[in-house]
PDB file of C-alpha atoms in Angstrom:
ATOM      1  CA  MET A   1      77.204 169.104  99.281  1.00 77.00           C
ATOM      2  CA  SER A   2      79.581 171.328 101.245  1.00 84.00           C
ATOM      3  CA  GLN A   3      83.064 172.302 100.070  1.00 86.00           C
ATOM      4  CA  VAL A   4      84.536 170.009 102.720  1.00 89.00           C
ATOM      5  CA  GLU A   5      82.488 167.034 101.527  1.00 90.00           C
ATOM      6  CA  ALA A   6      83.509 167.720  97.915  1.00 90.00           C
ATOM      7  CA  VAL A   7      87.204 167.856  98.842  1.00 91.00           C
ATOM      8  CA  LEU A   8      87.045 164.702 100.957  1.00 91.00           C
ATOM      9  CA  GLU A   9      85.197 162.882  98.172  1.00 92.00           C
ATOM     10  CA  LYS A  10      87.822 163.971  95.632  1.00 92.00           C
ATOM     11  CA  LEU A  11      90.529 162.712  98.016  1.00 92.00           C
ATOM     12  CA  GLY A  12      88.776 159.323  98.166  1.00 92.00           C
ATOM     13  CA  VAL A  13      87.687 159.553 101.807  1.00 91.00           C
ATOM     14  CA  ALA A  14      84.373 157.798 102.557  1.00 91.00           C
ATOM     15  CA  THR A  15      82.219 160.171 104.626  1.00 92.00           C
ATOM     16  CA  ARG A  16      78.822 160.649 106.174  1.00 91.00           C
ATOM     17  CA  ARG A  17      77.331 163.815 107.586  1.00 91.00           C
ATOM     18  CA  GLN A  18      75.830 164.384 111.010  1.00 90.00           C
ATOM     19  CA  GLY A  19      74.802 167.995 111.566  1.00 88.00           C
ATOM     20  CA  ASN A  20      77.832 170.246 110.977  1.00 87.00           C
ATOM     21  CA  ARG A  21      80.267 167.359 111.320  1.00 89.00           C
ATOM     22  CA  ILE A  22      81.460 165.148 108.522  1.00 91.00           C
ATOM     23  CA  TRP A  23      82.714 161.798 109.794  1.00 91.00           C
ATOM     24  CA  ALA A  24      85.179 159.678 107.820  1.00 90.00           C
ATOM     25  CA  GLU A  25      85.014 155.910 107.774  1.00 87.00           C
ATOM     26  CA  GLN A  26      88.751 155.816 108.502  1.00 88.00           C
ATOM     27  CA  CYS A  27      91.304 158.467 109.351  1.00 89.00           C
ATOM     28  CA  PRO A  28      93.015 159.363 106.042  1.00 91.00           C
ATOM     29  CA  LEU A  29      96.170 160.768 107.649  1.00 88.00           C
ATOM     30  CA  PRO A  30      99.365 158.998 106.574  1.00 84.00           C
ATOM     31  CA  THR A  31     100.656 159.147 110.161  1.00 80.00           C
ATOM     32  CA  HIS A  32      97.608 157.348 111.623  1.00 81.00           C
ATOM     33  CA  GLY A  33      98.988 153.822 111.632  1.00 78.00           C
ATOM     34  CA  LYS A  34      96.858 150.680 111.790  1.00 79.00           C
ATOM     35  CA  HIS A  35      93.101 151.243 111.707  1.00 73.00           C
ATOM     36  CA  ASN A  36      90.832 149.690 114.314  1.00 72.00           C
ATOM     37  CA  VAL A  37      87.664 148.519 112.536  1.00 73.00           C
ATOM     38  CA  ALA A  38      85.768 148.700 115.822  1.00 71.00           C
ATOM     39  CA  HIS A  39      86.192 152.483 115.715  1.00 70.00           C
ATOM     40  CA  SER A  40      84.927 152.920 112.175  1.00 71.00           C
ATOM     41  CA  TRP A  41      83.059 156.252 111.800  1.00 72.00           C
ATOM     42  CA  GLN A  42      84.107 157.342 115.294  1.00 75.00           C
ATOM     43  CA  ASN A  43      87.606 158.762 114.991  1.00 86.00           C
ATOM     44  CA  PHE A  44      88.063 161.320 112.230  1.00 90.00           C
ATOM     45  CA  PHE A  45      85.753 164.269 111.620  1.00 90.00           C
ATOM     46  CA  SER A  46      85.760 167.662 109.971  1.00 93.00           C
ATOM     47  CA  ARG A  47      83.454 170.626 110.377  1.00 91.00           C
ATOM     48  CA  ALA A  48      81.332 171.363 107.291  1.00 88.00           C
ATOM     49  CA  ASP A  49      80.586 175.033 107.832  1.00 85.00           C
ATOM     50  CA  ARG A  50      83.906 176.845 107.522  1.00 85.00           C
ATOM     51  CA  GLY A  51      85.013 176.120 103.945  1.00 81.00           C
ATOM     52  CA  GLU A  52      88.753 175.815 103.417  1.00 81.00           C
ATOM     53  CA  TRP A  53      89.346 176.741 107.062  1.00 87.00           C
ATOM     54  CA  SER A  54      87.171 173.871 108.339  1.00 88.00           C
ATOM     55  CA  PRO A  55      89.056 172.080 111.106  1.00 93.00           C
ATOM     56  CA  PHE A  56      89.573 168.330 111.203  1.00 93.00           C
ATOM     57  CA  PHE A  57      90.532 166.110 114.118  1.00 93.00           C
ATOM     58  CA  CYS A  58      91.235 162.416 114.709  1.00 91.00           C
ATOM     59  CA  PHE A  59      90.484 161.173 118.223  1.00 88.00           C
ATOM     60  CA  SER A  60      92.854 158.215 117.728  1.00 85.00           C
ATOM     61  CA  CYS A  61      96.073 159.668 116.318  1.00 87.00           C
ATOM     62  CA  LYS A  62      95.341 163.239 117.531  1.00 89.00           C
ATOM     63  CA  GLY A  63      96.040 164.615 114.034  1.00 90.00           C
ATOM     64  CA  SER A  64      94.405 167.978 113.425  1.00 94.00           C
ATOM     65  CA  GLY A  65      94.472 171.030 111.193  1.00 93.00           C
ATOM     66  CA  ASN A  66      92.303 172.648 108.540  1.00 93.00           C
ATOM     67  CA  LEU A  67      91.090 171.497 105.140  1.00 92.00           C
ATOM     68  CA  VAL A  68      94.027 173.037 103.238  1.00 94.00           C
ATOM     69  CA  GLU A  69      96.516 171.332 105.570  1.00 94.00           C
ATOM     70  CA  LEU A  70      94.742 168.012 105.031  1.00 93.00           C
ATOM     71  CA  VAL A  71      95.094 168.425 101.259  1.00 94.00           C
ATOM     72  CA  MET A  72      98.781 169.283 101.763  1.00 94.00           C
ATOM     73  CA  LEU A  73      99.323 165.997 103.627  1.00 92.00           C
ATOM     74  CA  LEU A  74      97.316 163.744 101.327  1.00 93.00           C
ATOM     75  CA  ARG A  75      98.303 165.242  97.960  1.00 94.00           C
ATOM     76  CA  VAL A  76     101.883 166.205  98.979  1.00 94.00           C
ATOM     77  CA  LEU A  77     101.471 169.826  97.914  1.00 95.00           C
ATOM     78  CA  SER A  78     102.783 173.129  99.176  1.00 96.00           C
ATOM     79  CA  TYR A  79     100.402 175.347 101.129  1.00 95.00           C
ATOM     80  CA  ARG A  80      99.842 177.604  98.107  1.00 96.00           C
ATOM     81  CA  GLU A  81      99.206 174.623  95.776  1.00 96.00           C
ATOM     82  CA  ALA A  82      96.821 172.977  98.244  1.00 95.00           C
ATOM     83  CA  ARG A  83      94.847 176.173  98.760  1.00 94.00           C
ATOM     84  CA  GLU A  84      94.556 176.672  94.997  1.00 95.00           C
ATOM     85  CA  TRP A  85      93.475 173.014  94.584  1.00 93.00           C
ATOM     86  CA  VAL A  86      90.711 173.473  97.182  1.00 92.00           C
ATOM     87  CA  ARG A  87      89.537 176.756  95.633  1.00 90.00           C
ATOM     88  CA  THR A  88      89.537 175.319  92.102  1.00 89.00           C
ATOM     89  CA  LEU A  89      87.503 172.358  93.269  1.00 82.00           C
ATOM     90  CA  ALA A  90      85.033 174.686  95.009  1.00 74.00           C
ATOM     91  CA  GLU A  91      84.574 176.710  91.816  1.00 77.00           C
ATOM     92  CA  GLN A  92      83.752 173.533  89.880  1.00 75.00           C
ATOM     93  CA  GLU A  93      80.968 172.575  92.290  1.00 63.00           C
ATOM     94  CA  PRO A  94      77.461 173.638  91.106  1.00 57.00           C
TER      95      PRO A  94
END
């Protein structure tokens, strides 16, 4: 399991992997709005190979950033707190 997958799992985001991309069942961004079930597994993805700097993007709401910024949005943390949260989680992974 990659660091990105571990973080998304801890955040409660249902994912599946396809190559270096990790697709989410639904966009987890609070600014996304109403979800279209027809687009399940097609909108939100993150790269799995860049650790805490892995980019994410939603084709629907156009939300984007990196893994630390995603944690900031979903956990309502400062940048420093989010980065520490991601690193602590990574250290706990076997």
